[in-house]
XYZ file of C-alpha atoms in Angstrom:
422
model
C -0.144 0.063 0.024
C 1.816 3.186 -1.325
C -1.160 5.664 -1.519
C -4.025 6.323 0.538
C -6.432 4.809 -2.030
C -5.014 1.903 -2.193
C -5.435 1.774 1.874
C -8.567 3.308 1.764
C -9.305 -0.002 -0.722
C -7.698 -2.698 1.543
C -9.909 -1.441 4.331
C -12.977 -1.206 2.608
C -12.119 -4.629 1.572
C -12.085 -5.778 5.060
C -15.650 -5.220 5.405
C -16.131 -8.267 3.532
C -15.267 -10.014 6.774
C -18.238 -8.496 8.646
C -19.009 -8.321 12.456
C -16.917 -11.536 14.343
C -17.562 -10.894 18.087
C -14.212 -12.561 20.067
C -11.532 -10.893 21.992
C -8.883 -13.822 21.493
C -8.131 -11.895 17.345
C -7.178 -8.895 19.460
C -5.343 -10.144 21.465
C -2.897 -12.156 19.400
C -2.134 -9.053 17.296
C -2.089 -6.799 20.925
C 1.032 -9.212 21.771
C 2.361 -9.128 18.445
C 2.454 -5.264 18.572
C 3.663 -5.160 22.281
C 0.395 -4.599 24.257
C 0.569 -0.951 23.315
C -2.885 -0.842 24.776
C -1.026 -1.332 28.558
C 0.980 1.161 27.927
C -1.699 3.733 28.455
C -4.024 3.681 31.030
C -7.673 4.004 29.781
C -11.525 5.007 29.932
C -13.832 2.236 28.797
C -17.512 3.578 27.342
C -20.205 1.439 26.861
C -23.895 2.300 26.161
C -26.635 2.667 23.931
C -26.895 6.327 23.128
C -24.853 8.782 25.186
C -21.379 7.113 24.597
C -20.220 9.266 22.650
C -20.623 12.597 23.569
C -19.894 11.166 26.706
C -16.665 10.416 25.596
C -15.734 13.743 23.808
C -16.480 15.527 27.695
C -13.921 13.021 29.437
C -11.831 14.334 26.582
C -11.884 17.794 26.783
C -11.288 17.472 31.386
C -8.571 14.965 30.904
C -7.064 17.555 27.882
C -7.739 20.823 29.994
C -6.162 18.767 33.093
C -2.683 19.127 31.041
C -3.177 15.595 29.674
C -1.909 13.659 26.038
C -4.706 12.128 25.430
C -5.717 9.786 22.707
C -9.622 9.365 21.521
C -11.514 6.597 19.418
C -14.692 6.911 18.997
C -16.922 5.354 15.868
C -18.522 5.719 13.372
C -16.496 9.372 12.179
C -18.998 11.883 10.706
C -16.345 12.280 7.387
C -13.167 11.963 7.150
C -11.919 8.591 8.566
C -9.366 10.069 10.675
C -11.893 11.447 12.942
C -11.497 8.281 14.844
C -8.425 8.217 15.922
C -7.379 11.739 17.626
C -4.530 12.641 20.033
C -5.607 16.034 21.631
C -8.108 16.282 19.152
C -5.309 15.985 16.150
C -7.103 13.954 13.359
C -4.819 10.795 12.450
C -4.024 11.888 9.099
C -3.934 10.046 5.506
C -0.485 9.483 5.799
C -0.148 7.726 9.459
C -3.165 5.828 8.410
C -1.621 4.994 5.559
C 1.471 3.549 7.655
C -0.102 1.865 10.061
C -2.080 0.152 7.305
C 1.422 -1.243 5.823
C 2.134 -2.107 9.361
C -0.807 -3.931 10.687
C -1.857 -5.501 6.988
C 0.316 -8.940 7.760
C -0.840 -9.417 11.341
C -4.373 -8.556 10.408
C -4.705 -11.297 7.373
C -2.388 -13.531 9.399
C -5.875 -13.455 11.872
C -8.292 -12.621 9.859
C -9.004 -9.186 11.520
C -12.146 -7.146 10.607
C -12.437 -3.689 9.715
C -13.621 -2.578 13.341
C -10.532 -4.794 14.813
C -7.786 -3.459 12.826
C -8.767 -0.017 13.083
C -8.856 -0.385 17.201
C -5.118 -2.249 16.669
C -4.431 1.149 14.600
C -5.685 2.574 17.558
C -4.157 1.561 20.446
C -0.778 2.178 18.018
C -0.881 5.263 18.018
C -2.091 6.168 21.353
C 1.564 4.101 22.765
C 3.332 5.652 19.833
C 1.743 8.855 20.927
C 3.385 8.663 24.426
C -0.544 10.003 25.314
C -1.339 10.076 29.092
C -4.444 8.572 28.864
C -7.145 7.221 26.087
C -10.906 7.802 25.923
C -12.635 4.412 24.698
C -15.300 4.166 23.216
C -17.076 0.621 22.472
C -17.991 0.072 18.962
C -20.743 -2.645 19.910
C -22.032 -3.941 22.931
C -19.399 -5.044 24.989
C -18.616 -8.109 26.718
C -17.330 -9.324 22.924
C -15.928 -5.931 21.074
C -12.700 -5.079 19.977
C -12.048 -1.914 22.700
C -12.342 -4.634 25.686
C -8.680 -5.697 26.337
C -8.074 -2.983 28.161
C -8.064 -2.528 32.109
C -9.551 0.340 32.283
C -8.998 3.171 35.086
C -13.139 3.310 34.666
C -15.105 1.774 33.057
C -18.650 3.560 31.862
C -22.588 2.611 30.791
C -24.537 6.124 29.450
C -27.733 4.312 28.677
C -29.628 0.506 27.307
C -32.237 0.918 24.697
C -33.511 -0.976 22.299
C -31.020 -1.302 19.332
C -28.802 -4.176 17.281
C -31.462 -6.659 18.434
C -29.791 -8.708 16.023
C -26.119 -9.018 17.517
C -26.950 -8.030 21.404
C -30.141 -9.996 21.959
C -34.021 -8.855 21.899
C -34.492 -7.826 25.730
C -33.033 -4.987 28.023
C -31.693 -7.889 30.119
C -30.131 -9.417 27.393
C -28.728 -6.189 26.070
C -27.885 -4.833 29.764
C -25.406 -8.329 29.730
C -23.818 -7.837 26.782
C -22.583 -3.983 27.861
C -21.909 -5.181 31.462
C -19.195 -7.377 29.497
C -16.534 -3.882 30.359
C -16.720 -4.070 34.184
C -13.582 -5.592 35.281
C -12.871 -6.508 38.804
C -12.503 -3.938 41.727
C -12.362 -0.761 38.791
C -14.586 1.645 39.237
C -18.180 1.873 37.030
C -20.079 4.715 36.318
C -23.722 4.731 35.546
C -25.836 6.625 33.001
C -29.950 7.078 32.883
C -30.529 3.239 32.883
C -33.722 1.563 33.209
C -34.630 0.233 36.040
C -34.388 -4.384 34.345
C -30.681 -2.899 32.589
C -29.357 -1.835 35.978
C -30.508 -4.400 38.032
C -28.985 -6.345 35.778
C -25.413 -4.525 35.179
C -25.558 -4.208 39.261
C -25.735 -8.122 40.166
C -22.805 -7.759 37.823
C -20.902 -5.443 39.273
C -21.213 -6.807 42.123
C -19.959 -10.313 41.382
C -17.262 -8.239 39.916
C -16.349 -6.504 43.307
C -17.184 -2.923 40.789
C -17.666 -0.429 42.322
C -20.861 1.606 41.422
C -21.335 5.072 41.240
C -24.884 6.669 39.614
C -25.741 9.541 38.054
C -29.092 9.107 39.608
C -27.854 7.930 43.103
C -25.439 11.073 42.484
C -27.919 13.865 41.185
C -31.535 12.388 41.685
C -34.160 13.613 39.211
C -33.926 17.087 39.396
C -32.450 18.644 36.139
C -31.758 21.363 37.492
C -29.244 20.226 39.631
C -27.040 18.405 36.853
C -24.288 19.869 35.478
C -24.409 22.226 32.473
C -22.591 22.096 28.949
C -22.416 23.707 26.034
C -23.741 20.890 23.901
C -27.594 21.505 23.171
C -30.512 19.553 24.288
C -31.621 18.531 27.813
C -30.142 15.053 27.349
C -26.761 16.377 27.523
C -27.022 17.112 31.295
C -27.574 14.134 32.142
C -24.477 12.937 29.864
C -22.322 15.372 31.680
C -23.560 14.351 34.246
C -22.288 10.514 33.854
C -19.047 12.609 32.439
C -18.700 14.543 35.556
C -18.861 11.161 37.541
C -16.129 9.402 35.851
C -13.392 12.231 36.098
C -14.710 12.166 40.068
C -13.947 8.387 39.630
C -10.354 8.579 38.656
C -8.032 7.681 40.818
C -5.786 11.184 42.822
C -3.090 11.312 40.597
C -5.303 12.468 37.748
C -5.773 15.689 39.957
C -9.730 16.369 38.506
C -10.803 19.415 40.271
C -14.877 20.212 40.648
C -14.129 23.688 38.598
C -12.047 21.701 36.229
C -15.272 19.727 34.940
C -16.671 22.469 35.001
C -15.221 24.596 32.782
C -14.136 21.916 30.230
C -17.984 20.770 30.038
C -18.608 24.490 28.522
C -15.650 24.014 25.722
C -16.767 20.319 24.079
C -16.513 19.316 20.463
C -18.817 17.312 19.637
C -20.755 17.882 15.754
C -23.852 16.781 15.160
C -25.423 16.771 18.242
C -28.500 18.916 17.986
C -25.757 21.248 16.789
C -27.072 24.485 15.236
C -25.398 25.691 11.947
C -26.201 29.448 10.794
C -26.798 30.029 6.640
C -27.439 32.688 4.883
C -31.117 32.649 5.121
C -31.855 29.608 7.859
C -30.891 27.631 10.447
C -29.773 23.941 10.052
C -29.709 21.830 13.026
C -27.680 18.312 12.971
C -29.400 15.437 15.763
C -27.673 12.446 15.023
C -30.730 10.040 16.768
C -30.676 7.017 15.142
C -33.368 4.058 17.364
C -36.319 4.201 19.928
C -34.308 6.078 22.527
C -32.767 8.760 19.864
C -36.920 9.133 19.135
C -37.624 10.223 22.814
C -34.716 13.007 22.699
C -35.553 13.853 19.383
C -39.639 14.549 20.203
C -38.649 16.846 23.301
C -36.299 18.567 21.323
C -38.467 19.091 18.360
C -41.374 20.490 20.787
C -39.069 22.376 22.332
C -37.445 24.205 19.186
C -40.946 24.832 17.605
C -41.953 26.158 21.252
C -38.958 28.534 21.131
C -39.497 29.595 17.556
C -43.352 29.984 17.555
C -42.544 27.728 14.008
C -43.274 23.818 13.115
C -39.385 23.086 11.895
C -38.823 21.653 8.354
C -37.441 18.134 8.556
C -34.948 15.919 6.891
C -35.020 12.402 7.748
C -32.805 9.467 6.410
C -33.080 6.369 8.570
C -31.119 2.585 8.571
C -33.930 0.471 8.764
C -37.748 0.307 9.301
C -36.781 -0.672 13.155
C -35.164 2.790 14.381
C -36.605 4.606 11.073
C -40.598 3.708 12.603
C -40.445 6.150 16.477
C -38.493 8.468 14.859
C -40.775 9.333 11.835
C -43.267 9.412 14.646
C -41.817 11.680 16.602
C -40.993 13.858 13.655
C -44.761 13.487 12.862
C -45.640 15.054 15.588
C -43.598 18.175 15.072
C -43.230 18.800 11.710
C -44.174 21.080 8.862
C -43.074 19.419 6.067
C -40.668 16.199 5.771
C -38.444 15.738 3.195
C -37.105 11.868 2.985
C -32.978 11.174 2.093
C -31.613 7.708 1.509
C -28.330 7.722 3.140
C -25.097 6.174 1.364
C -25.273 3.395 3.257
C -26.414 -0.883 2.303
C -28.520 -1.303 5.140
C -30.452 2.923 4.420
C -34.221 2.538 4.455
C -35.797 3.371 1.026
C -38.247 7.020 0.690
C -41.435 4.017 0.129
C -40.365 2.389 3.200
C -40.456 5.929 4.961
C -43.572 6.724 3.701
C -44.481 3.842 4.575
C -44.870 4.401 8.140
C -45.970 8.294 8.122
C -49.220 8.309 9.851
C -51.912 8.764 7.397
C -53.159 12.809 8.194
C -49.372 13.608 7.713
C -48.867 11.997 4.141
C -50.045 15.247 1.663
C -46.685 16.729 3.283
C -43.728 14.327 3.119
C -41.280 14.426 -0.951
C -38.861 12.362 -2.036
C -36.089 14.017 -2.436
C -31.774 13.621 -2.494
C -29.262 15.765 -0.640
C -27.933 16.728 -3.969
C -30.864 18.582 -4.210
C -30.718 20.618 -0.619
C -27.303 21.126 -0.385
C -26.610 22.578 -4.038
C -23.169 24.134 -2.882
C -21.164 24.392 0.232
C -23.283 26.351 3.202
C -26.494 26.938 0.539
C -29.355 24.263 1.977
C -33.052 25.010 -0.420
C -35.459 23.112 2.397
C -38.186 25.433 3.859
C -37.790 29.351 2.635
C -36.370 31.910 4.927
C -36.120 32.246 8.087
C -37.030 28.431 8.561
C -34.983 25.926 11.152
C -34.045 22.975 9.404
C -33.889 20.254 10.827
C -31.848 16.719 9.519
C -32.220 13.528 11.484
C -32.482 9.710 11.722
C -28.720 8.785 11.795
C -25.669 9.877 12.447
C -24.378 8.759 8.770
C -27.104 11.472 7.091
C -25.574 13.946 9.301
C -21.728 13.077 8.390
C -23.263 13.459 4.763
C -24.259 16.576 5.731
C -21.513 18.201 6.891
C -19.468 16.912 4.116
C -21.851 18.757 1.963
C -21.562 22.079 3.181
C -18.428 22.066 4.692
C -15.951 21.385 1.902
C -12.651 22.077 4.203
C -13.919 18.566 6.094
C -12.258 16.804 2.629
C -13.936 13.934 0.711
C -16.430 12.291 2.658
C -15.317 8.082 3.455
C -19.007 6.784 3.977
C -18.233 3.360 2.340
C -16.012 3.328 5.059
C -18.440 3.235 7.925
C -19.139 0.039 10.265
C -22.484 -1.086 11.937
């Protein structure tokens, strides 16, 4: 592999290996690399929703404390290098080429999946960059996720909802058991906002592993006014901020994380496409990443607050991956939108226009249109949905939000939607 295009093609080919749960391959590859995951202390974050935001919040807190911080998240929005960052500098194309070339013999010998290869790349880069700490977001589930070879300083489970049921199980209890797989003996566990059924499973597993539990519900109660504030919009981000705050407090004292530092760092979090407001020439765009039933509840509340604040119903651009996800998301949108433009994200699992229209309530069907992102965003900084003064909300998939960002902001570079996963 001499060029970035070669590397993209190689990584894309790895996607044909699909999703292969298990940790043995990762452990062998890590050992061959000198166990880089053991060279950098880590914080490990799982959850149905919120894990990316909590990861970004913890990165901001640790960096504000003066530490050199690695951040591993997925999926990316526009560029592959977003997944692997050190002090928020994206992994460059040249670095991706070099690491892929180094990893290829091991990846091919072990038949590593695409996500496993990217995880190995993250571990190697964080060690080589001499990070003081790495914030690691689980890719899928937890127990058998490629990231789960670490023994973290703190484990975090942000939320539990019914998503990826074909892989993780069809009940909250089953999904909770998979995510609880990141719990390590005697290492603190921070719990975000969890259903009682899921929390009971996680508490049982934590008890078996003698992992002390710190719970947002217990520490902050039910009054949102008591929760930390953050620059990320939405009430649910205050739950995430509380989760990040407790995770920072749970770190050993050598990390020197003072409460006032946490408070200030939470006001500086950079995490796009989470109810992100972008002011265009004559209208406002909001990018959202809610993409499942749990997220639809948050989207419903945000749309209601938006309509109340502006005094007018928003226009929504919606694309979703799968009908099970589409049903609650479209239902939430139809309660608040003036009109919907359905689009199809460039992903194999994306719902078609017809599928999306099939879940629209009868009374709303005259207010939907089949559309394309290319028509709606014809040039950088331009959106033609709605009219002057309107608020346009993009919702339904993080992949859709990434495609829109790529069209709006040419400085982000060429989009790499083909290198998405899950």
